[in-house]
Amino acid sequence: MKRRNVNQGIQRPIICICNDLYAKQLSLLRKEALVYNLKKIDEKKLFDLLYSITKKENLPIDKTTIKNICELCNSDIRSCLLCLQFAVICNRRSEE
């Protein structure tokens, strides 16, 4: 087995996602990191994305629910996907 030099570092990128870039806990990481600020996605585009996911995955989620998810999650893609997953699980359980 080949040993890696401790000072060599890793060769793969590490992706960190945060809501507060200037949180005290991130100060050391911020000095070493490349920071990319992403724009908030347009609610209509997010709705279309979530709707296309539900259709491709054949998920029983209606348009009103998708719209509510977008609004409740403040158009945060990560939160929307999590809520969509939760809605599908709840829907399946209620059908049992």
PDB file of N, CA and C in Angstrom:
ATOM      1  N   MET A   1       0.843  -1.173   0.000  1.00  0.00           N
ATOM      2  CA  MET A   1       0.000   0.000   0.000  1.00  0.00           C
ATOM      3  C   MET A   1       0.893   1.243   0.000  1.00  0.00           C
ATOM      4  N   LYS A   2       0.542   2.190  -0.855  1.00  0.00           N
ATOM      5  CA  LYS A   2       1.306   3.416  -1.003  1.00  0.00           C
ATOM      6  C   LYS A   2       0.962   4.394   0.118  1.00  0.00           C
ATOM      7  N   ARG A   3       1.976   4.942   0.764  1.00  0.00           N
ATOM      8  CA  ARG A   3       1.756   5.921   1.835  1.00  0.00           C
ATOM      9  C   ARG A   3       1.748   7.322   1.257  1.00  0.00           C
ATOM     10  N   ARG A   4       0.875   8.117   1.743  1.00  0.00           N
ATOM     11  CA  ARG A   4       0.772   9.499   1.296  1.00  0.00           C
ATOM     12  C   ARG A   4       1.539  10.397   2.258  1.00  0.00           C
ATOM     13  N   ASN A   5       2.239  11.360   1.703  1.00  0.00           N
ATOM     14  CA  ASN A   5       2.931  12.348   2.503  1.00  0.00           C
ATOM     15  C   ASN A   5       1.878  13.201   3.214  1.00  0.00           C
ATOM     16  N   VAL A   6       2.015  13.362   4.519  1.00  0.00           N
ATOM     17  CA  VAL A   6       1.033  14.097   5.312  1.00  0.00           C
ATOM     18  C   VAL A   6       0.898  15.541   4.822  1.00  0.00           C
ATOM     19  N   ASN A   7       1.958  16.148   4.379  1.00  0.00           N
ATOM     20  CA  ASN A   7       1.929  17.539   3.931  1.00  0.00           C
ATOM     21  C   ASN A   7       1.391  17.702   2.512  1.00  0.00           C
ATOM     22  N   GLN A   8       1.167  16.604   1.842  1.00  0.00           N
ATOM     23  CA  GLN A   8       0.724  16.646   0.448  1.00  0.00           C
ATOM     24  C   GLN A   8      -0.718  17.135   0.311  1.00  0.00           C
ATOM     25  N   GLY A   9      -1.585  16.876   1.270  1.00  0.00           N
ATOM     26  CA  GLY A   9      -2.975  17.290   1.184  1.00  0.00           C
ATOM     27  C   GLY A   9      -3.794  16.335   0.344  1.00  0.00           C
ATOM     28  N   ILE A  10      -5.046  16.648   0.208  1.00  0.00           N
ATOM     29  CA  ILE A  10      -5.929  15.801  -0.588  1.00  0.00           C
ATOM     30  C   ILE A  10      -5.997  16.313  -2.008  1.00  0.00           C
ATOM     31  N   GLN A  11      -6.397  15.454  -2.908  1.00  0.00           N
ATOM     32  CA  GLN A  11      -6.456  15.800  -4.319  1.00  0.00           C
ATOM     33  C   GLN A  11      -7.878  16.023  -4.815  1.00  0.00           C
ATOM     34  N   ARG A  12      -8.871  15.752  -3.960  1.00  0.00           N
ATOM     35  CA  ARG A  12     -10.272  15.909  -4.343  1.00  0.00           C
ATOM     36  C   ARG A  12     -10.832  17.175  -3.704  1.00  0.00           C
ATOM     37  N   PRO A  13     -11.781  17.808  -4.370  1.00  0.00           N
ATOM     38  CA  PRO A  13     -12.385  19.006  -3.772  1.00  0.00           C
ATOM     39  C   PRO A  13     -13.323  18.640  -2.627  1.00  0.00           C
ATOM     40  N   ILE A  14     -13.427  19.519  -1.676  1.00  0.00           N
ATOM     41  CA  ILE A  14     -14.392  19.385  -0.592  1.00  0.00           C
ATOM     42  C   ILE A  14     -15.385  20.517  -0.770  1.00  0.00           C
ATOM     43  N   ILE A  15     -16.656  20.181  -0.835  1.00  0.00           N
ATOM     44  CA  ILE A  15     -17.693  21.185  -1.048  1.00  0.00           C
ATOM     45  C   ILE A  15     -18.456  21.374   0.257  1.00  0.00           C
ATOM     46  N   CYS A  16     -18.446  22.587   0.750  1.00  0.00           N
ATOM     47  CA  CYS A  16     -19.171  22.934   1.973  1.00  0.00           C
ATOM     48  C   CYS A  16     -20.255  23.933   1.614  1.00  0.00           C
ATOM     49  N   ILE A  17     -21.420  23.729   2.158  1.00  0.00           N
ATOM     50  CA  ILE A  17     -22.549  24.619   1.900  1.00  0.00           C
ATOM     51  C   ILE A  17     -22.965  25.219   3.231  1.00  0.00           C
ATOM     52  N   CYS A  18     -23.137  26.528   3.253  1.00  0.00           N
ATOM     53  CA  CYS A  18     -23.572  27.167   4.492  1.00  0.00           C
ATOM     54  C   CYS A  18     -24.509  28.316   4.176  1.00  0.00           C
ATOM     55  N   ASN A  19     -25.290  28.686   5.164  1.00  0.00           N
ATOM     56  CA  ASN A  19     -26.192  29.824   5.017  1.00  0.00           C
ATOM     57  C   ASN A  19     -25.562  31.118   5.517  1.00  0.00           C
ATOM     58  N   ASP A  20     -24.638  31.017   6.457  1.00  0.00           N
ATOM     59  CA  ASP A  20     -23.981  32.194   7.024  1.00  0.00           C
ATOM     60  C   ASP A  20     -22.480  32.073   6.839  1.00  0.00           C
ATOM     61  N   LEU A  21     -21.975  32.645   5.768  1.00  0.00           N
ATOM     62  CA  LEU A  21     -20.558  32.564   5.436  1.00  0.00           C
ATOM     63  C   LEU A  21     -19.675  33.156   6.527  1.00  0.00           C
ATOM     64  N   TYR A  22     -20.180  34.131   7.254  1.00  0.00           N
ATOM     65  CA  TYR A  22     -19.362  34.829   8.239  1.00  0.00           C
ATOM     66  C   TYR A  22     -19.578  34.342   9.668  1.00  0.00           C
ATOM     67  N   ALA A  23     -20.104  33.145   9.814  1.00  0.00           N
ATOM     68  CA  ALA A  23     -20.231  32.539  11.138  1.00  0.00           C
ATOM     69  C   ALA A  23     -18.832  32.342  11.721  1.00  0.00           C
ATOM     70  N   LYS A  24     -18.699  32.564  13.006  1.00  0.00           N
ATOM     71  CA  LYS A  24     -17.397  32.485  13.681  1.00  0.00           C
ATOM     72  C   LYS A  24     -16.723  31.122  13.459  1.00  0.00           C
ATOM     73  N   GLN A  25     -17.518  30.072  13.436  1.00  0.00           N
ATOM     74  CA  GLN A  25     -16.978  28.716  13.286  1.00  0.00           C
ATOM     75  C   GLN A  25     -16.313  28.490  11.930  1.00  0.00           C
ATOM     76  N   LEU A  26     -16.631  29.322  10.957  1.00  0.00           N
ATOM     77  CA  LEU A  26     -16.098  29.143   9.600  1.00  0.00           C
ATOM     78  C   LEU A  26     -14.891  30.030   9.293  1.00  0.00           C
ATOM     79  N   SER A  27     -14.436  30.802  10.255  1.00  0.00           N
ATOM     80  CA  SER A  27     -13.379  31.776   9.978  1.00  0.00           C
ATOM     81  C   SER A  27     -12.096  31.114   9.467  1.00  0.00           C
ATOM     82  N   LEU A  28     -11.668  30.016  10.058  1.00  0.00           N
ATOM     83  CA  LEU A  28     -10.443  29.341   9.592  1.00  0.00           C
ATOM     84  C   LEU A  28     -10.642  28.724   8.215  1.00  0.00           C
ATOM     85  N   LEU A  29     -11.780  28.112   7.998  1.00  0.00           N
ATOM     86  CA  LEU A  29     -12.069  27.500   6.704  1.00  0.00           C
ATOM     87  C   LEU A  29     -12.135  28.552   5.603  1.00  0.00           C
ATOM     88  N   ARG A  30     -12.729  29.692   5.901  1.00  0.00           N
ATOM     89  CA  ARG A  30     -12.878  30.768   4.921  1.00  0.00           C
ATOM     90  C   ARG A  30     -11.528  31.248   4.397  1.00  0.00           C
ATOM     91  N   LYS A  31     -10.490  31.208   5.245  1.00  0.00           N
ATOM     92  CA  LYS A  31      -9.148  31.646   4.829  1.00  0.00           C
ATOM     93  C   LYS A  31      -8.560  30.728   3.762  1.00  0.00           C
ATOM     94  N   GLU A  32      -8.949  29.458   3.780  1.00  0.00           N
ATOM     95  CA  GLU A  32      -8.388  28.461   2.856  1.00  0.00           C
ATOM     96  C   GLU A  32      -9.291  28.181   1.655  1.00  0.00           C
ATOM     97  N   ALA A  33     -10.528  28.570   1.747  1.00  0.00           N
ATOM     98  CA  ALA A  33     -11.531  28.140   0.768  1.00  0.00           C
ATOM     99  C   ALA A  33     -11.694  29.112  -0.389  1.00  0.00           C
ATOM    100  N   LEU A  34     -12.155  28.570  -1.498  1.00  0.00           N
ATOM    101  CA  LEU A  34     -12.648  29.391  -2.598  1.00  0.00           C
ATOM    102  C   LEU A  34     -14.140  29.528  -2.368  1.00  0.00           C
ATOM    103  N   VAL A  35     -14.626  30.744  -2.298  1.00  0.00           N
ATOM    104  CA  VAL A  35     -16.021  30.984  -1.972  1.00  0.00           C
ATOM    105  C   VAL A  35     -16.792  31.341  -3.237  1.00  0.00           C
ATOM    106  N   TYR A  36     -17.884  30.643  -3.443  1.00  0.00           N
ATOM    107  CA  TYR A  36     -18.782  30.923  -4.567  1.00  0.00           C
ATOM    108  C   TYR A  36     -20.131  31.329  -3.998  1.00  0.00           C
ATOM    109  N   ASN A  37     -20.566  32.517  -4.308  1.00  0.00           N
ATOM    110  CA  ASN A  37     -21.891  32.968  -3.886  1.00  0.00           C
ATOM    111  C   ASN A  37     -22.871  32.668  -5.004  1.00  0.00           C
ATOM    112  N   LEU A  38     -23.918  31.962  -4.666  1.00  0.00           N
ATOM    113  CA  LEU A  38     -24.923  31.586  -5.653  1.00  0.00           C
ATOM    114  C   LEU A  38     -26.153  32.457  -5.489  1.00  0.00           C
ATOM    115  N   LYS A  39     -26.748  32.817  -6.608  1.00  0.00           N
ATOM    116  CA  LYS A  39     -27.974  33.612  -6.573  1.00  0.00           C
ATOM    117  C   LYS A  39     -29.147  32.724  -6.180  1.00  0.00           C
ATOM    118  N   LYS A  40     -30.128  33.354  -5.570  1.00  0.00           N
ATOM    119  CA  LYS A  40     -31.353  32.652  -5.242  1.00  0.00           C
ATOM    120  C   LYS A  40     -32.073  32.310  -6.545  1.00  0.00           C
ATOM    121  N   ILE A  41     -32.549  31.078  -6.634  1.00  0.00           N
ATOM    122  CA  ILE A  41     -33.225  30.628  -7.856  1.00  0.00           C
ATOM    123  C   ILE A  41     -34.614  31.276  -7.937  1.00  0.00           C
ATOM    124  N   ASP A  42     -35.023  31.584  -9.135  1.00  0.00           N
ATOM    125  CA  ASP A  42     -36.352  32.127  -9.384  1.00  0.00           C
ATOM    126  C   ASP A  42     -37.388  31.075  -8.980  1.00  0.00           C
ATOM    127  N   GLU A  43     -38.433  31.518  -8.273  1.00  0.00           N
ATOM    128  CA  GLU A  43     -39.441  30.579  -7.757  1.00  0.00           C
ATOM    129  C   GLU A  43     -40.119  29.789  -8.875  1.00  0.00           C
ATOM    130  N   LYS A  44     -40.351  30.391 -10.001  1.00  0.00           N
ATOM    131  CA  LYS A  44     -40.982  29.698 -11.140  1.00  0.00           C
ATOM    132  C   LYS A  44     -40.063  28.588 -11.661  1.00  0.00           C
ATOM    133  N   LYS A  45     -38.765  28.884 -11.775  1.00  0.00           N
ATOM    134  CA  LYS A  45     -37.813  27.865 -12.235  1.00  0.00           C
ATOM    135  C   LYS A  45     -37.737  26.710 -11.238  1.00  0.00           C
ATOM    136  N   LEU A  46     -37.750  27.049  -9.955  1.00  0.00           N
ATOM    137  CA  LEU A  46     -37.712  26.010  -8.932  1.00  0.00           C
ATOM    138  C   LEU A  46     -38.966  25.151  -8.990  1.00  0.00           C
ATOM    139  N   PHE A  47     -40.117  25.804  -9.141  1.00  0.00           N
ATOM    140  CA  PHE A  47     -41.379  25.066  -9.270  1.00  0.00           C
ATOM    141  C   PHE A  47     -41.303  24.106 -10.457  1.00  0.00           C
ATOM    142  N   ASP A  48     -40.833  24.606 -11.609  1.00  0.00           N
ATOM    143  CA  ASP A  48     -40.722  23.763 -12.807  1.00  0.00           C
ATOM    144  C   ASP A  48     -39.781  22.585 -12.573  1.00  0.00           C
ATOM    145  N   LEU A  49     -38.674  22.830 -11.866  1.00  0.00           N
ATOM    146  CA  LEU A  49     -37.722  21.762 -11.566  1.00  0.00           C
ATOM    147  C   LEU A  49     -38.367  20.697 -10.683  1.00  0.00           C
ATOM    148  N   LEU A  50     -39.002  21.129  -9.604  1.00  0.00           N
ATOM    149  CA  LEU A  50     -39.647  20.167  -8.697  1.00  0.00           C
ATOM    150  C   LEU A  50     -40.785  19.421  -9.387  1.00  0.00           C
ATOM    151  N   TYR A  51     -41.533  20.139 -10.215  1.00  0.00           N
ATOM    152  CA  TYR A  51     -42.629  19.494 -10.942  1.00  0.00           C
ATOM    153  C   TYR A  51     -42.085  18.434 -11.902  1.00  0.00           C
ATOM    154  N   SER A  52     -40.997  18.756 -12.597  1.00  0.00           N
ATOM    155  CA  SER A  52     -40.421  17.771 -13.530  1.00  0.00           C
ATOM    156  C   SER A  52     -39.875  16.556 -12.779  1.00  0.00           C
ATOM    157  N   ILE A  53     -39.335  16.770 -11.585  1.00  0.00           N
ATOM    158  CA  ILE A  53     -38.867  15.644 -10.766  1.00  0.00           C
ATOM    159  C   ILE A  53     -40.033  14.743 -10.396  1.00  0.00           C
ATOM    160  N   THR A  54     -41.145  15.352  -9.968  1.00  0.00           N
ATOM    161  CA  THR A  54     -42.299  14.532  -9.576  1.00  0.00           C
ATOM    162  C   THR A  54     -42.848  13.734 -10.759  1.00  0.00           C
ATOM    163  N   LYS A  55     -42.818  14.313 -11.937  1.00  0.00           N
ATOM    164  CA  LYS A  55     -43.316  13.601 -13.121  1.00  0.00           C
ATOM    165  C   LYS A  55     -42.371  12.480 -13.531  1.00  0.00           C
ATOM    166  N   LYS A  56     -41.069  12.769 -13.571  1.00  0.00           N
ATOM    167  CA  LYS A  56     -40.088  11.746 -13.975  1.00  0.00           C
ATOM    168  C   LYS A  56     -40.036  10.586 -12.990  1.00  0.00           C
ATOM    169  N   GLU A  57     -40.214  10.902 -11.701  1.00  0.00           N
ATOM    170  CA  GLU A  57     -40.166   9.868 -10.663  1.00  0.00           C
ATOM    171  C   GLU A  57     -41.547   9.267 -10.380  1.00  0.00           C
ATOM    172  N   ASN A  58     -42.556   9.756 -11.106  1.00  0.00           N
ATOM    173  CA  ASN A  58     -43.929   9.276 -10.940  1.00  0.00           C
ATOM    174  C   ASN A  58     -44.403   9.413  -9.484  1.00  0.00           C
ATOM    175  N   LEU A  59     -44.170  10.598  -8.918  1.00  0.00           N
ATOM    176  CA  LEU A  59     -44.533  10.863  -7.532  1.00  0.00           C
ATOM    177  C   LEU A  59     -45.911  11.511  -7.462  1.00  0.00           C
ATOM    178  N   PRO A  60     -46.741  11.078  -6.535  1.00  0.00           N
ATOM    179  CA  PRO A  60     -48.113  11.589  -6.446  1.00  0.00           C
ATOM    180  C   PRO A  60     -48.207  12.906  -5.673  1.00  0.00           C
ATOM    181  N   ILE A  61     -47.555  13.941  -6.167  1.00  0.00           N
ATOM    182  CA  ILE A  61     -47.576  15.252  -5.515  1.00  0.00           C
ATOM    183  C   ILE A  61     -48.228  16.249  -6.466  1.00  0.00           C
ATOM    184  N   ASP A  62     -49.225  16.975  -5.969  1.00  0.00           N
ATOM    185  CA  ASP A  62     -49.938  17.921  -6.830  1.00  0.00           C
ATOM    186  C   ASP A  62     -49.209  19.268  -6.910  1.00  0.00           C
ATOM    187  N   LYS A  63     -49.620  20.084  -7.859  1.00  0.00           N
ATOM    188  CA  LYS A  63     -48.972  21.376  -8.110  1.00  0.00           C
ATOM    189  C   LYS A  63     -49.091  22.325  -6.919  1.00  0.00           C
ATOM    190  N   THR A  64     -50.216  22.279  -6.228  1.00  0.00           N
ATOM    191  CA  THR A  64     -50.404  23.157  -5.069  1.00  0.00           C
ATOM    192  C   THR A  64     -49.390  22.840  -3.980  1.00  0.00           C
ATOM    193  N   THR A  65     -49.166  21.560  -3.753  1.00  0.00           N
ATOM    194  CA  THR A  65     -48.177  21.141  -2.751  1.00  0.00           C
ATOM    195  C   THR A  65     -46.788  21.618  -3.147  1.00  0.00           C
ATOM    196  N   ILE A  66     -46.447  21.487  -4.420  1.00  0.00           N
ATOM    197  CA  ILE A  66     -45.134  21.928  -4.895  1.00  0.00           C
ATOM    198  C   ILE A  66     -44.992  23.435  -4.698  1.00  0.00           C
ATOM    199  N   LYS A  67     -46.025  24.176  -5.033  1.00  0.00           N
ATOM    200  CA  LYS A  67     -45.987  25.634  -4.855  1.00  0.00           C
ATOM    201  C   LYS A  67     -45.811  25.996  -3.388  1.00  0.00           C
ATOM    202  N   ASN A  68     -46.533  25.308  -2.511  1.00  0.00           N
ATOM    203  CA  ASN A  68     -46.402  25.547  -1.069  1.00  0.00           C
ATOM    204  C   ASN A  68     -45.001  25.223  -0.557  1.00  0.00           C
ATOM    205  N   ILE A  69     -44.427  24.151  -1.069  1.00  0.00           N
ATOM    206  CA  ILE A  69     -43.064  23.784  -0.678  1.00  0.00           C
ATOM    207  C   ILE A  69     -42.091  24.895  -1.067  1.00  0.00           C
ATOM    208  N   CYS A  70     -42.214  25.399  -2.282  1.00  0.00           N
ATOM    209  CA  CYS A  70     -41.329  26.486  -2.743  1.00  0.00           C
ATOM    210  C   CYS A  70     -41.436  27.709  -1.841  1.00  0.00           C
ATOM    211  N   GLU A  71     -42.648  28.061  -1.480  1.00  0.00           N
ATOM    212  CA  GLU A  71     -42.875  29.241  -0.636  1.00  0.00           C
ATOM    213  C   GLU A  71     -42.372  29.018   0.785  1.00  0.00           C
ATOM    214  N   LEU A  72     -42.704  27.871   1.369  1.00  0.00           N
ATOM    215  CA  LEU A  72     -42.299  27.582   2.750  1.00  0.00           C
ATOM    216  C   LEU A  72     -40.783  27.479   2.907  1.00  0.00           C
ATOM    217  N   CYS A  73     -40.127  27.003   1.881  1.00  0.00           N
ATOM    218  CA  CYS A  73     -38.672  26.825   1.941  1.00  0.00           C
ATOM    219  C   CYS A  73     -37.906  28.045   1.436  1.00  0.00           C
ATOM    220  N   ASN A  74     -38.634  29.117   1.142  1.00  0.00           N
ATOM    221  CA  ASN A  74     -38.008  30.360   0.687  1.00  0.00           C
ATOM    222  C   ASN A  74     -37.105  30.119  -0.530  1.00  0.00           C
ATOM    223  N   SER A  75     -37.551  29.235  -1.410  1.00  0.00           N
ATOM    224  CA  SER A  75     -36.849  28.892  -2.656  1.00  0.00           C
ATOM    225  C   SER A  75     -35.446  28.336  -2.444  1.00  0.00           C
ATOM    226  N   ASP A  76     -35.194  27.740  -1.289  1.00  0.00           N
ATOM    227  CA  ASP A  76     -33.916  27.066  -1.018  1.00  0.00           C
ATOM    228  C   ASP A  76     -34.021  25.652  -1.606  1.00  0.00           C
ATOM    229  N   ILE A  77     -33.212  25.376  -2.618  1.00  0.00           N
ATOM    230  CA  ILE A  77     -33.308  24.101  -3.335  1.00  0.00           C
ATOM    231  C   ILE A  77     -33.126  22.912  -2.395  1.00  0.00           C
ATOM    232  N   ARG A  78     -32.145  23.000  -1.508  1.00  0.00           N
ATOM    233  CA  ARG A  78     -31.883  21.887  -0.587  1.00  0.00           C
ATOM    234  C   ARG A  78     -33.103  21.604   0.282  1.00  0.00           C
ATOM    235  N   SER A  79     -33.673  22.657   0.847  1.00  0.00           N
ATOM    236  CA  SER A  79     -34.852  22.492   1.703  1.00  0.00           C
ATOM    237  C   SER A  79     -36.049  21.974   0.913  1.00  0.00           C
ATOM    238  N   CYS A  80     -36.208  22.478  -0.302  1.00  0.00           N
ATOM    239  CA  CYS A  80     -37.327  22.035  -1.140  1.00  0.00           C
ATOM    240  C   CYS A  80     -37.240  20.545  -1.451  1.00  0.00           C
ATOM    241  N   LEU A  81     -36.061  20.076  -1.779  1.00  0.00           N
ATOM    242  CA  LEU A  81     -35.899  18.652  -2.084  1.00  0.00           C
ATOM    243  C   LEU A  81     -36.177  17.797  -0.855  1.00  0.00           C
ATOM    244  N   LEU A  82     -35.733  18.263   0.294  1.00  0.00           N
ATOM    245  CA  LEU A  82     -35.992  17.539   1.529  1.00  0.00           C
ATOM    246  C   LEU A  82     -37.488  17.503   1.837  1.00  0.00           C
ATOM    247  N   CYS A  83     -38.155  18.642   1.688  1.00  0.00           N
ATOM    248  CA  CYS A  83     -39.605  18.706   1.927  1.00  0.00           C
ATOM    249  C   CYS A  83     -40.379  17.856   0.920  1.00  0.00           C
ATOM    250  N   LEU A  84     -39.929  17.867  -0.322  1.00  0.00           N
ATOM    251  CA  LEU A  84     -40.579  17.051  -1.350  1.00  0.00           C
ATOM    252  C   LEU A  84     -40.455  15.570  -0.981  1.00  0.00           C
ATOM    253  N   GLN A  85     -39.281  15.172  -0.545  1.00  0.00           N
ATOM    254  CA  GLN A  85     -39.071  13.792  -0.124  1.00  0.00           C
ATOM    255  C   GLN A  85     -39.981  13.445   1.064  1.00  0.00           C
ATOM    256  N   PHE A  86     -40.071  14.356   2.014  1.00  0.00           N
ATOM    257  CA  PHE A  86     -40.919  14.150   3.181  1.00  0.00           C
ATOM    258  C   PHE A  86     -42.391  14.052   2.777  1.00  0.00           C
ATOM    259  N   ALA A  87     -42.822  14.910   1.858  1.00  0.00           N
ATOM    260  CA  ALA A  87     -44.210  14.889   1.389  1.00  0.00           C
ATOM    261  C   ALA A  87     -44.550  13.560   0.726  1.00  0.00           C
ATOM    262  N   VAL A  88     -43.611  13.029  -0.043  1.00  0.00           N
ATOM    263  CA  VAL A  88     -43.827  11.738  -0.704  1.00  0.00           C
ATOM    264  C   VAL A  88     -43.959  10.623   0.339  1.00  0.00           C
ATOM    265  N   ILE A  89     -43.077  10.647   1.338  1.00  0.00           N
ATOM    266  CA  ILE A  89     -43.130   9.615   2.394  1.00  0.00           C
ATOM    267  C   ILE A  89     -44.464   9.697   3.139  1.00  0.00           C
ATOM    268  N   CYS A  90     -44.875  10.919   3.514  1.00  0.00           N
ATOM    269  CA  CYS A  90     -46.149  11.104   4.233  1.00  0.00           C
ATOM    270  C   CYS A  90     -47.328  10.643   3.373  1.00  0.00           C
ATOM    271  N   ASN A  91     -47.280  10.958   2.093  1.00  0.00           N
ATOM    272  CA  ASN A  91     -48.345  10.560   1.173  1.00  0.00           C
ATOM    273  C   ASN A  91     -48.437   9.034   1.086  1.00  0.00           C
ATOM    274  N   ARG A  92     -47.293   8.382   1.003  1.00  0.00           N
ATOM    275  CA  ARG A  92     -47.289   6.911   0.910  1.00  0.00           C
ATOM    276  C   ARG A  92     -47.824   6.278   2.186  1.00  0.00           C
ATOM    277  N   ARG A  93     -47.452   6.870   3.323  1.00  0.00           N
ATOM    278  CA  ARG A  93     -47.930   6.319   4.604  1.00  0.00           C
ATOM    279  C   ARG A  93     -49.439   6.494   4.762  1.00  0.00           C
ATOM    280  N   SER A  94     -49.960   7.615   4.281  1.00  0.00           N
ATOM    281  CA  SER A  94     -51.408   7.848   4.406  1.00  0.00           C
ATOM    282  C   SER A  94     -52.217   6.938   3.487  1.00  0.00           C
ATOM    283  N   GLU A  95     -51.584   6.440   2.430  1.00  0.00           N
ATOM    284  CA  GLU A  95     -52.263   5.539   1.514  1.00  0.00           C
ATOM    285  C   GLU A  95     -52.304   4.107   2.035  1.00  0.00           C
ATOM    286  N   GLU A  96     -51.427   3.794   3.000  1.00  0.00           N
ATOM    287  CA  GLU A  96     -51.352   2.413   3.521  1.00  0.00           C
ATOM    288  C   GLU A  96     -52.505   2.092   4.427  1.00  0.00           C
TER     289      GLU A  96
END
